[in-house]
Amino acid sequence: MKDILEAYGLVSKLADALDQESFDDFMSLCSEDMVYKISAFSPEIAKETVWLKHDKKGLMDIFKGLPRHIRMEGKFLRQVGMPTIKETKRGSIEMSSPFTVIYTDMDGKSRLFAAGNYLDTIKKADGKLSLSKRTVKLHTRDLSSGCHVPL
Amino acid sequence: MSRNARQYEARPTFAPGQYVDNRIHSDQRIFEEEVEKVLKKTWKFVCHESELPNAYNFRTTNLAGQSIIVIRGKDGKIRSFLNACPHRGSVIARQPRGTAKRLTCMFHLWSFDYKGECQSITRPEGYAACGLDKESVGLREVRTETTLGLVFANLDDDCVPLQEYLKGALENANSVLEAEPFEVFHYHSAVIKANWKLWHETNVDLYHEWMHAVNRQTGIRAEGYFDRNFINYGNGHLSMDPFRVAYENYPGWSARNENELPSLTPGEFRFIDLFPNTTIVLRATNIRIDTSTPISPTETLVEWRGIAPKSDTDEVREMRIQHHNELWGPFGRNLSEDIIAVEGVQRSINAQSSLYSLHCRDEGGKGQDDGGSRAYYGEWSKYMKRSSSAPF
């Protein structure tokens, strides 16, 4: 139970780190073999479509490159709901957490940007939890102008 | 030096065709005319044939504001019809894709086959008095032709055949798409808050590549970038000489020098802009097709597809997906920037802060010449029978 609560705490910290764009903090919560994927089912072609997939180094490259790009102004707020634990094994927890991302523009208007589920594998090693694998399964398929930062 | 209101609002002194009156991107009357004179009269890419792999498979999409069903028949031929029941107008196919030996309207259960012929009318005896019969209530068929696996439709029954319309504009894709069967591995869409022509402009205007960090590092500084000639096929279709993009110059990216698509060389970049609103971009290892559907003067549905050879191994396919997403996925480095740019332009146009757009760069038809956009708006002017520089 304690591990499960800690795992939920980890997911919340990951969301907060991305909201704050504290990418070093985000990376510190991820294991070295972490794989991050974003996908959506496209009914138009009846396929699960991968929209982003990177290992830890790939994500670090994205984060480092951000200052060079033209990005949406404003703020994103990731809200993570209570997870459903899919499986627990010695040393890892697999869970699914519903999430929404709210976008607030420079005029102060907020709107729903995306909704979906985080399918996470959390590993415990040396008393510390870290994100080992994440698949962001999006329900939202129209992301308007898209986003340079993973959800 | 800065200008006062009178100076700013004055018509540019450049020659007609070298600037655009931005009201063509916001005026409702112009938009309605475009639907009638351009969008209903031109061939538009609607889907890839792989989206209809088997008999009776259908897709629904939008053509000039009208919902259409694109269906592969038992005879293998792909046809399109207005997605509206001739009885009372109910939408027949409500899903984006499916399989149906009979297209049955949910409202009164009239049914139609893949040739658009009415197959059954519920309680037909009720129409004996007025003489209505199945033969007289078929679906409205839409001209449909396929080339290189690309399915095009045209609402104009009297339009020229597709190949005549294209004028050879697909030559840069022929050797690639003819080599082996392709399939769609990526599809996503978004409604952007900008006029459909502004979106297409991002595909014909190479000068805007300065905005993209990726293009600055991998394209603009590459050998031969400014030596490329624009190719104007006529009918508003454009392309450019290919060149090699140095993808490896962008941190974390690899050179596209393995598993290139058939007949493409390492890092090779080609593009084809089809009038009025479809672009095909070939970047060594994958192909993107984007096409737009105007919703209003200031809103456009854009669809992005990635296609790749069916023969790909899982490993090669994963590489192509990665390469596609690096630039054009919803989390790609470039796509978001293009949308942010055109939406910003539209905001200025809507507020009447930007009355004219300048298309007067002249580099002798090479590099970042505005010849592409001038040709595009020139074609628009022909269809609209009004100049894009002075539409009123």
Coordinates of C-alpha atoms in Angstrom, one line a residue:
Chain A
M1 CA 0.0 0.0 0.0
K2 CA 2.8 2.3 0.9
D3 CA 4.5 1.6 -2.4
I4 CA 1.3 2.3 -4.3
L5 CA 0.8 5.6 -2.6
E6 CA 4.4 6.5 -3.3
A7 CA 3.9 5.5 -7.0
Y8 CA 0.9 7.9 -7.2
G9 CA 3.1 10.5 -5.6
L10 CA 5.7 9.9 -8.3
V11 CA 3.2 10.3 -11.1
S12 CA 2.0 13.6 -9.6
K13 CA 5.6 14.8 -9.3
L14 CA 6.3 13.9 -12.9
A15 CA 3.3 15.9 -14.0
D16 CA 4.3 18.9 -11.9
A17 CA 7.8 18.7 -13.2
L18 CA 6.6 18.9 -16.8
D19 CA 4.1 21.7 -15.9
Q20 CA 7.0 23.7 -14.4
E21 CA 9.3 22.6 -17.3
S22 CA 11.8 21.5 -14.6
F23 CA 13.2 18.9 -16.9
D24 CA 16.1 18.0 -14.7
D25 CA 13.7 17.2 -12.0
F26 CA 11.6 15.2 -14.4
M27 CA 14.6 13.2 -15.6
S28 CA 15.7 12.5 -12.0
L29 CA 12.4 10.7 -11.5
C30 CA 13.0 8.4 -14.5
S31 CA 15.1 5.3 -14.6
E32 CA 18.0 5.1 -17.0
D33 CA 16.3 2.6 -19.2
M34 CA 13.1 4.7 -19.4
V35 CA 11.0 4.7 -22.6
Y36 CA 8.4 7.4 -23.1
K37 CA 5.7 6.9 -25.7
I38 CA 2.6 8.8 -26.8
S39 CA 0.0 7.1 -28.9
A40 CA -3.5 7.5 -30.1
F41 CA -5.9 5.2 -31.9
S42 CA -6.8 6.7 -35.3
P43 CA -10.2 5.3 -36.3
E44 CA -9.7 6.7 -39.7
I45 CA -7.0 4.1 -40.4
A46 CA -8.0 1.7 -37.6
K47 CA -4.5 1.7 -36.1
E48 CA -2.8 2.7 -32.9
T49 CA -0.6 5.4 -34.1
V50 CA 2.6 6.3 -32.2
W51 CA 3.1 10.1 -32.0
L52 CA 6.3 10.2 -30.0
K53 CA 8.7 7.6 -28.7
H54 CA 12.0 8.3 -27.0
D55 CA 14.4 6.8 -24.5
K56 CA 15.8 8.9 -21.8
K57 CA 18.5 10.4 -24.0
G58 CA 16.0 11.2 -26.7
L59 CA 13.8 13.1 -24.2
M60 CA 16.9 14.9 -22.9
D61 CA 17.7 16.0 -26.5
I62 CA 14.2 17.3 -26.9
F63 CA 14.3 19.3 -23.7
K64 CA 17.7 20.8 -24.5
G65 CA 16.5 21.9 -27.9
L66 CA 13.4 23.6 -26.7
P67 CA 14.8 27.1 -26.5
R68 CA 15.5 27.1 -30.2
H69 CA 11.9 26.5 -31.2
I70 CA 8.8 28.6 -31.6
R71 CA 6.4 27.4 -29.0
M72 CA 2.9 28.0 -27.7
E73 CA 2.9 30.8 -25.2
G74 CA 1.0 30.2 -22.0
K75 CA 0.9 27.4 -19.4
F76 CA -0.1 23.7 -19.3
L77 CA -1.5 22.1 -16.2
R78 CA -1.5 18.3 -16.0
Q79 CA -4.1 16.9 -13.7
V80 CA -3.7 13.2 -12.8
G81 CA -6.5 11.2 -11.4
M82 CA -6.3 8.3 -8.9
P83 CA -4.5 5.4 -10.6
T84 CA -5.8 1.9 -11.1
I85 CA -3.2 -0.6 -10.2
K86 CA -2.9 -3.2 -13.0
E87 CA -0.3 -5.4 -11.6
T88 CA 2.3 -5.4 -8.9
K89 CA 5.4 -7.6 -9.0
R90 CA 8.4 -7.6 -6.8
G91 CA 10.2 -4.4 -7.7
S92 CA 7.6 -2.9 -10.1
I93 CA 4.1 -1.6 -10.3
E94 CA 2.0 -1.2 -13.4
M95 CA -0.7 1.3 -13.3
S96 CA -3.1 3.4 -15.3
S97 CA -3.9 7.0 -14.4
P98 CA -6.5 9.1 -16.1
F99 CA -5.2 12.6 -16.9
T100 CA -6.2 15.9 -18.5
V101 CA -4.0 18.7 -19.6
I102 CA -5.5 22.2 -19.4
Y103 CA -3.9 24.9 -21.5
T104 CA -4.1 28.6 -20.4
D105 CA -3.2 31.1 -23.0
M106 CA -1.5 34.5 -22.6
D107 CA -4.9 36.2 -22.3
G108 CA -5.8 34.0 -19.4
K109 CA -8.3 31.8 -21.2
S110 CA -8.2 28.1 -20.2
R111 CA -9.3 25.1 -22.3
L112 CA -9.0 21.4 -22.3
F113 CA -5.9 20.5 -24.4
A114 CA -5.8 16.8 -24.0
A115 CA -7.2 13.8 -22.1
G116 CA -6.1 10.2 -21.8
N117 CA -4.4 7.7 -19.6
Y118 CA -0.9 7.3 -18.4
L119 CA 0.0 3.6 -18.6
D120 CA 3.1 3.5 -16.3
T121 CA 5.6 1.0 -15.1
I122 CA 7.1 2.2 -11.9
K123 CA 10.3 0.4 -10.7
K124 CA 11.6 0.3 -7.2
A125 CA 15.3 0.0 -6.7
D126 CA 17.5 1.0 -3.7
G127 CA 14.4 2.2 -1.9
K128 CA 13.6 4.7 -4.7
L129 CA 10.8 4.7 -7.2
S130 CA 11.3 5.7 -10.8
L131 CA 9.4 5.8 -14.0
S132 CA 10.6 3.0 -16.2
K133 CA 8.1 3.0 -19.0
R134 CA 5.2 5.3 -19.9
T135 CA 2.7 5.1 -22.7
V136 CA 0.5 8.2 -22.9
K137 CA -2.7 6.8 -24.5
L138 CA -4.5 9.8 -25.8
H139 CA -8.2 10.0 -26.2
T140 CA -7.8 13.5 -27.7
R141 CA -6.7 13.4 -31.3
D142 CA -7.0 17.0 -32.3
L143 CA -4.2 18.8 -30.4
S144 CA -4.7 22.0 -32.4
S145 CA -1.2 23.4 -32.8
G146 CA 0.4 20.4 -31.2
C147 CA 3.1 20.6 -28.5
H148 CA 6.9 20.5 -28.3
V149 CA 6.9 19.0 -24.8
P150 CA 5.6 15.5 -24.0
L151 CA 2.3 15.3 -22.2
Chain B
M1 CA 11.1 54.2 -41.3
S2 CA 7.7 53.6 -39.7
R3 CA 4.6 54.7 -41.4
N4 CA 1.4 56.4 -40.4
A5 CA -2.1 54.9 -41.0
R6 CA -2.5 56.4 -44.5
Q7 CA 0.8 55.1 -45.6
Y8 CA 0.4 51.7 -44.0
E9 CA -3.0 51.2 -45.5
A10 CA -2.1 52.3 -49.0
R11 CA -2.0 49.6 -51.7
P12 CA 1.6 48.4 -52.2
T13 CA 3.3 49.8 -55.3
F14 CA 4.6 46.4 -56.5
A15 CA 3.1 44.9 -59.6
P16 CA -0.2 43.0 -59.3
G17 CA 0.5 39.4 -58.4
Q18 CA 3.5 40.5 -56.2
Y19 CA 1.2 41.1 -53.2
V20 CA -2.1 39.7 -52.0
D21 CA -5.0 41.6 -50.6
N22 CA -5.5 39.8 -47.3
R23 CA -9.3 40.1 -47.5
I24 CA -9.1 36.9 -49.6
H25 CA -8.2 35.2 -46.3
S26 CA -11.1 36.5 -44.2
D27 CA -14.0 37.7 -46.4
Q28 CA -17.1 35.5 -46.2
R29 CA -18.2 36.3 -49.7
I30 CA -14.8 35.4 -51.1
F31 CA -14.9 32.1 -49.1
E32 CA -18.3 31.2 -50.5
E33 CA -17.2 31.9 -54.0
E34 CA -14.1 29.8 -53.5
V35 CA -16.2 26.8 -52.5
E36 CA -18.2 27.2 -55.7
K37 CA -15.4 28.2 -58.1
V38 CA -12.4 26.4 -56.8
L39 CA -13.1 23.7 -54.3
K40 CA -16.0 22.2 -56.3
K41 CA -14.1 22.4 -59.6
T42 CA -10.8 20.9 -58.7
W43 CA -9.4 17.4 -58.0
K44 CA -8.7 16.8 -54.4
F45 CA -6.8 14.1 -52.6
V46 CA -9.3 12.3 -50.4
C47 CA -7.4 9.1 -49.1
H48 CA -4.8 6.6 -49.9
E49 CA -5.9 3.4 -51.6
S50 CA -4.5 1.3 -48.7
E51 CA -7.3 2.8 -46.5
L52 CA -9.6 0.7 -48.6
P53 CA -7.8 -2.6 -48.8
N54 CA -10.7 -4.9 -49.4
A55 CA -14.0 -4.9 -51.3
Y56 CA -16.8 -3.0 -49.5
N57 CA -14.3 -1.0 -47.4
F58 CA -15.3 2.6 -47.2
R59 CA -14.0 5.9 -45.8
T60 CA -15.9 9.1 -45.2
T61 CA -14.4 12.4 -45.7
N62 CA -15.2 16.0 -46.7
L63 CA -15.0 17.5 -50.1
A64 CA -15.8 21.2 -50.5
G65 CA -17.9 21.1 -47.4
Q66 CA -19.8 18.0 -48.4
S67 CA -19.5 14.7 -46.7
I68 CA -18.6 11.9 -49.2
I69 CA -18.3 8.1 -48.9
V70 CA -15.3 6.7 -50.7
I71 CA -15.9 2.9 -51.2
R72 CA -14.0 0.1 -52.9
G73 CA -16.4 -2.1 -54.9
K74 CA -16.6 -5.8 -55.4
D75 CA -15.0 -5.1 -58.8
G76 CA -12.0 -3.5 -57.0
K77 CA -12.9 0.0 -58.4
I78 CA -12.9 2.9 -55.9
R79 CA -15.9 5.2 -56.2
S80 CA -17.2 8.1 -54.3
F81 CA -20.7 9.4 -53.5
L82 CA -22.3 12.2 -51.5
N83 CA -22.9 10.8 -48.1
A84 CA -26.5 11.9 -48.0
C85 CA -29.6 9.7 -48.5
P86 CA -31.6 10.9 -51.5
H87 CA -34.8 10.3 -49.5
R88 CA -34.6 12.9 -46.8
G89 CA -30.9 13.7 -46.6
S90 CA -29.8 11.6 -43.6
V91 CA -26.1 10.9 -43.3
I92 CA -25.7 7.3 -44.5
A93 CA -22.2 6.4 -43.2
R94 CA -21.6 7.9 -39.8
Q95 CA -18.2 6.4 -39.1
P96 CA -14.8 7.5 -40.6
R97 CA -14.3 4.0 -42.0
G98 CA -16.1 0.7 -42.2
T99 CA -17.1 -2.2 -44.4
A100 CA -20.5 -2.4 -45.9
K101 CA -21.9 -4.6 -48.7
R102 CA -25.0 -2.4 -48.4
L103 CA -24.9 1.2 -47.4
T104 CA -28.1 1.4 -45.3
C105 CA -29.5 4.7 -44.2
M106 CA -30.4 4.5 -40.5
F107 CA -33.4 6.8 -40.9
H108 CA -35.8 4.8 -43.1
L109 CA -33.5 1.9 -44.0
W110 CA -33.2 2.6 -47.7
S111 CA -30.0 0.8 -48.9
F112 CA -27.5 1.3 -51.7
D113 CA -24.7 -0.7 -53.2
Y114 CA -21.0 0.1 -54.0
K115 CA -22.1 1.5 -57.4
G116 CA -24.5 3.9 -55.7
E117 CA -27.6 2.1 -56.9
C118 CA -30.6 1.9 -54.7
Q119 CA -31.0 -1.8 -53.7
S120 CA -34.0 -1.5 -51.4
I121 CA -36.7 0.9 -50.3
T122 CA -38.6 0.1 -47.2
R123 CA -42.3 -0.6 -48.1
P124 CA -41.9 0.4 -51.7
E125 CA -45.6 0.1 -52.4
G126 CA -46.1 3.4 -50.7
Y127 CA -44.5 5.1 -53.7
A128 CA -46.6 3.3 -56.4
A129 CA -48.9 6.3 -56.7
C130 CA -46.1 8.8 -57.4
G131 CA -44.1 6.5 -59.6
L132 CA -40.9 6.6 -57.5
D133 CA -38.7 3.6 -58.0
K134 CA -35.3 2.4 -57.0
E135 CA -33.8 3.3 -60.4
S136 CA -34.6 6.9 -59.9
V137 CA -33.1 7.4 -56.4
G138 CA -29.5 6.3 -56.7
L139 CA -26.7 8.1 -54.8
R140 CA -25.0 11.1 -56.3
E141 CA -21.7 9.8 -57.7
V142 CA -18.6 11.9 -57.5
R143 CA -15.8 11.7 -60.1
T144 CA -13.0 9.6 -58.6
E145 CA -9.7 8.5 -59.9
T146 CA -6.6 6.9 -58.4
T147 CA -3.0 7.4 -59.4
L148 CA 0.1 6.1 -57.6
G149 CA -2.2 4.8 -54.8
L150 CA -3.6 8.4 -54.2
V151 CA -7.3 8.7 -54.5
F152 CA -8.7 11.9 -55.8
A153 CA -12.3 13.1 -56.1
N154 CA -13.9 16.1 -57.9
L155 CA -17.5 17.3 -57.5
D156 CA -17.4 18.7 -61.1
D157 CA -18.9 16.1 -63.5
D158 CA -17.4 18.0 -66.4
C159 CA -13.9 18.2 -65.1
V160 CA -10.9 17.1 -67.1
P161 CA -9.4 13.7 -66.3
L162 CA -7.1 13.6 -63.3
Q163 CA -3.9 13.1 -65.3
E164 CA -4.7 16.1 -67.5
Y165 CA -5.4 18.2 -64.4
L166 CA -2.1 17.1 -62.8
K167 CA 0.0 18.0 -65.8
G168 CA 2.8 15.6 -64.8
A169 CA 3.2 17.3 -61.3
L170 CA 3.6 13.9 -59.6
E171 CA 6.8 13.1 -61.6
N172 CA 9.0 13.5 -58.4
A173 CA 6.9 10.8 -56.8
N174 CA 6.4 8.4 -59.7
S175 CA 9.5 6.3 -59.2
V176 CA 8.9 6.1 -55.5
L177 CA 5.3 5.2 -55.4
E178 CA 5.3 3.0 -58.4
A179 CA 8.1 0.8 -57.0
E180 CA 6.0 -1.2 -54.5
P181 CA 2.7 -0.9 -52.5
F182 CA 2.5 1.7 -49.8
E183 CA 0.2 2.0 -46.8
V184 CA -0.7 4.7 -44.3
F185 CA 1.0 4.4 -40.9
H186 CA 0.1 7.8 -39.5
Y187 CA -3.0 9.8 -39.6
H188 CA -4.0 12.8 -37.5
S189 CA -5.9 15.9 -38.1
A190 CA -6.5 19.3 -36.5
V191 CA -8.7 22.3 -37.0
I192 CA -6.5 25.3 -37.3
K193 CA -7.7 28.8 -36.9
A194 CA -6.5 30.1 -40.2
N195 CA -7.6 30.3 -43.8
W196 CA -6.9 27.2 -45.9
K197 CA -4.7 29.1 -48.4
L198 CA -2.4 30.3 -45.6
W199 CA -1.8 26.7 -44.6
H200 CA -1.0 25.8 -48.2
E201 CA 1.3 28.8 -48.3
T202 CA 3.6 27.2 -45.7
N203 CA 4.2 24.4 -48.2
V204 CA 5.0 26.7 -51.1
D205 CA 6.9 29.4 -49.2
L206 CA 10.5 28.3 -48.6
Y207 CA 11.4 31.7 -47.2
H208 CA 9.6 30.7 -43.9
E209 CA 12.1 27.9 -43.3
W210 CA 14.2 30.5 -41.4
M211 CA 11.5 30.1 -38.7
H212 CA 12.3 26.4 -38.2
A213 CA 15.4 25.6 -36.1
V214 CA 15.4 22.2 -37.8
N215 CA 15.5 23.7 -41.3
R216 CA 18.1 26.3 -40.4
Q217 CA 20.4 23.6 -39.2
T218 CA 19.7 20.8 -41.7
G219 CA 18.4 22.4 -44.9
I220 CA 19.2 26.1 -45.4
R221 CA 22.9 25.5 -44.7
A222 CA 23.1 22.4 -46.8
E223 CA 24.9 22.4 -50.1
G224 CA 22.7 23.2 -53.0
Y225 CA 19.7 24.6 -51.0
F226 CA 19.7 28.0 -52.8
D227 CA 20.5 26.5 -56.2
R228 CA 17.3 24.6 -56.6
N229 CA 14.8 25.7 -59.3
F230 CA 11.1 25.9 -58.8
I231 CA 9.2 23.8 -61.3
N232 CA 5.8 25.2 -62.3
Y233 CA 3.8 22.5 -64.0
G234 CA 0.8 24.8 -64.7
N235 CA -2.7 24.5 -63.2
G236 CA -1.1 25.8 -59.9
H237 CA 1.0 22.7 -59.3
L238 CA 4.5 23.2 -58.1
S239 CA 7.7 21.3 -57.2
M240 CA 11.4 22.0 -56.8
D241 CA 14.7 20.3 -57.7
P242 CA 15.6 17.8 -55.0
F243 CA 18.6 18.2 -52.7
R244 CA 20.1 16.5 -49.7
V245 CA 19.1 17.5 -46.2
A246 CA 21.7 17.1 -43.4
Y247 CA 19.4 15.7 -40.7
E248 CA 22.4 14.7 -38.7
N249 CA 23.1 18.4 -38.0
Y250 CA 20.1 18.6 -35.6
P251 CA 21.1 17.3 -32.1
G252 CA 20.0 13.8 -31.5
W253 CA 18.9 13.1 -35.1
S254 CA 20.6 10.6 -37.4
A255 CA 21.3 11.0 -41.1
R256 CA 18.7 9.5 -43.2
N257 CA 21.1 7.3 -45.1
E258 CA 19.6 3.9 -44.5
N259 CA 16.4 2.3 -45.8
E260 CA 15.6 5.2 -48.1
L261 CA 12.4 4.9 -50.0
P262 CA 12.7 3.4 -53.5
S263 CA 14.7 5.6 -55.8
L264 CA 15.5 8.2 -53.2
T265 CA 19.1 8.9 -52.3
P266 CA 20.4 9.4 -48.7
G267 CA 18.8 12.5 -47.1
E268 CA 17.0 13.4 -50.4
F269 CA 14.2 15.9 -50.1
R270 CA 11.5 16.4 -52.7
F271 CA 8.1 18.1 -52.5
I272 CA 5.0 18.5 -54.6
D273 CA 2.4 21.1 -54.1
L274 CA -0.9 20.3 -55.8
F275 CA -3.5 23.1 -56.4
P276 CA -5.5 23.9 -54.4
N277 CA -4.7 22.2 -51.1
T278 CA -2.6 19.1 -51.1
T279 CA 1.1 18.7 -50.5
I280 CA 3.3 15.6 -50.8
V281 CA 6.7 15.8 -49.0
L282 CA 9.3 13.1 -49.5
R283 CA 12.1 13.1 -47.0
A284 CA 14.4 10.2 -47.8
T285 CA 12.8 7.6 -45.6
N286 CA 9.2 8.6 -45.4
I287 CA 6.4 10.5 -47.1
R288 CA 4.0 13.0 -45.6
I289 CA 0.8 13.9 -47.4
D290 CA -1.2 16.8 -46.0
T291 CA -4.5 18.0 -47.4
S292 CA -6.9 20.6 -46.1
T293 CA -10.7 21.1 -45.9
P294 CA -11.9 24.7 -45.5
I295 CA -14.5 25.1 -42.8
S296 CA -14.9 28.9 -42.8
P297 CA -12.7 31.8 -44.0
T298 CA -10.8 31.5 -40.7
E299 CA -10.9 27.8 -39.9
T300 CA -9.4 24.8 -41.7
L301 CA -9.4 21.1 -41.1
V302 CA -5.9 19.8 -41.9
E303 CA -5.2 16.1 -42.3
W304 CA -1.7 14.6 -42.1
R305 CA -0.8 11.2 -43.3
G306 CA 2.5 9.3 -43.2
I307 CA 2.9 6.5 -45.8
A308 CA 5.5 3.8 -46.1
P309 CA 6.1 0.6 -48.0
K310 CA 3.9 -2.3 -46.9
S311 CA 7.0 -4.5 -47.1
D312 CA 8.7 -2.8 -44.1
T313 CA 10.0 -4.9 -41.3
D314 CA 8.9 -3.9 -37.8
E315 CA 12.3 -2.3 -37.3
V316 CA 12.3 -0.3 -40.5
R317 CA 8.8 0.8 -39.9
E318 CA 9.7 2.0 -36.4
M319 CA 12.5 4.1 -37.9
R320 CA 10.1 5.6 -40.4
I321 CA 7.6 6.5 -37.7
Q322 CA 10.3 8.1 -35.7
H323 CA 11.5 10.1 -38.7
H324 CA 7.9 11.2 -39.5
N325 CA 7.2 12.2 -35.9
E326 CA 10.5 14.2 -35.6
L327 CA 9.1 16.8 -37.9
W328 CA 5.4 16.3 -38.6
G329 CA 3.8 14.4 -35.7
P330 CA 1.7 16.4 -33.3
F331 CA 4.8 16.6 -31.1
G332 CA 7.1 17.2 -34.0
R333 CA 9.5 20.1 -34.1
N334 CA 8.1 21.8 -37.2
L335 CA 4.4 21.2 -37.3
S336 CA 3.5 23.2 -34.3
E337 CA 5.6 26.1 -35.5
D338 CA 3.8 26.2 -38.8
I339 CA 0.4 26.2 -37.1
I340 CA 1.4 28.9 -34.6
A341 CA 2.7 31.0 -37.5
V342 CA -0.4 30.9 -39.7
E343 CA -2.7 31.3 -36.8
G344 CA -0.8 34.4 -35.9
V345 CA -1.1 35.7 -39.4
Q346 CA -4.9 35.1 -39.4
R347 CA -5.2 37.0 -36.1
S348 CA -3.6 40.0 -37.7
I349 CA -5.8 39.7 -40.8
N350 CA -9.0 39.3 -38.7
A351 CA -8.1 42.5 -36.8
Q352 CA -7.3 44.3 -40.1
S353 CA -3.8 44.9 -38.8
S354 CA -2.4 43.2 -41.9
L355 CA -4.0 44.4 -45.1
Y356 CA -1.6 43.1 -47.6
S357 CA 0.9 40.2 -47.9
L358 CA 4.1 40.6 -49.9
H359 CA 5.0 38.0 -52.4
C360 CA 7.7 39.8 -54.3
R361 CA 10.9 38.0 -53.6
D362 CA 12.8 37.3 -56.8
E363 CA 15.8 35.0 -56.8
G364 CA 15.5 34.1 -60.4
G365 CA 13.2 31.2 -59.7
K366 CA 15.6 29.6 -57.3
G367 CA 16.0 29.1 -53.6
Q368 CA 13.6 31.3 -51.6
D369 CA 11.9 33.0 -54.6
D370 CA 8.3 33.8 -54.1
G371 CA 7.5 32.4 -57.5
G372 CA 5.8 29.5 -55.9
S373 CA 3.2 31.6 -54.0
R374 CA 2.8 33.9 -57.0
A375 CA 1.9 30.9 -59.2
Y376 CA -0.5 29.6 -56.6
Y377 CA -2.4 32.9 -56.2
G378 CA -2.2 33.4 -59.9
E379 CA -4.1 30.1 -60.4
W380 CA -6.5 31.1 -57.7
S381 CA -7.2 34.4 -59.5
K382 CA -8.0 32.5 -62.7
Y383 CA -10.6 30.3 -61.0
M384 CA -12.1 33.2 -59.1
K385 CA -12.0 35.6 -62.1
R386 CA -10.6 38.3 -59.7
S387 CA -7.1 39.3 -58.9
S388 CA -5.7 38.2 -55.5
S389 CA -4.1 41.6 -55.4
A390 CA -7.3 43.5 -55.9
P391 CA -10.3 41.2 -55.3
F392 CA -12.8 44.0 -54.9

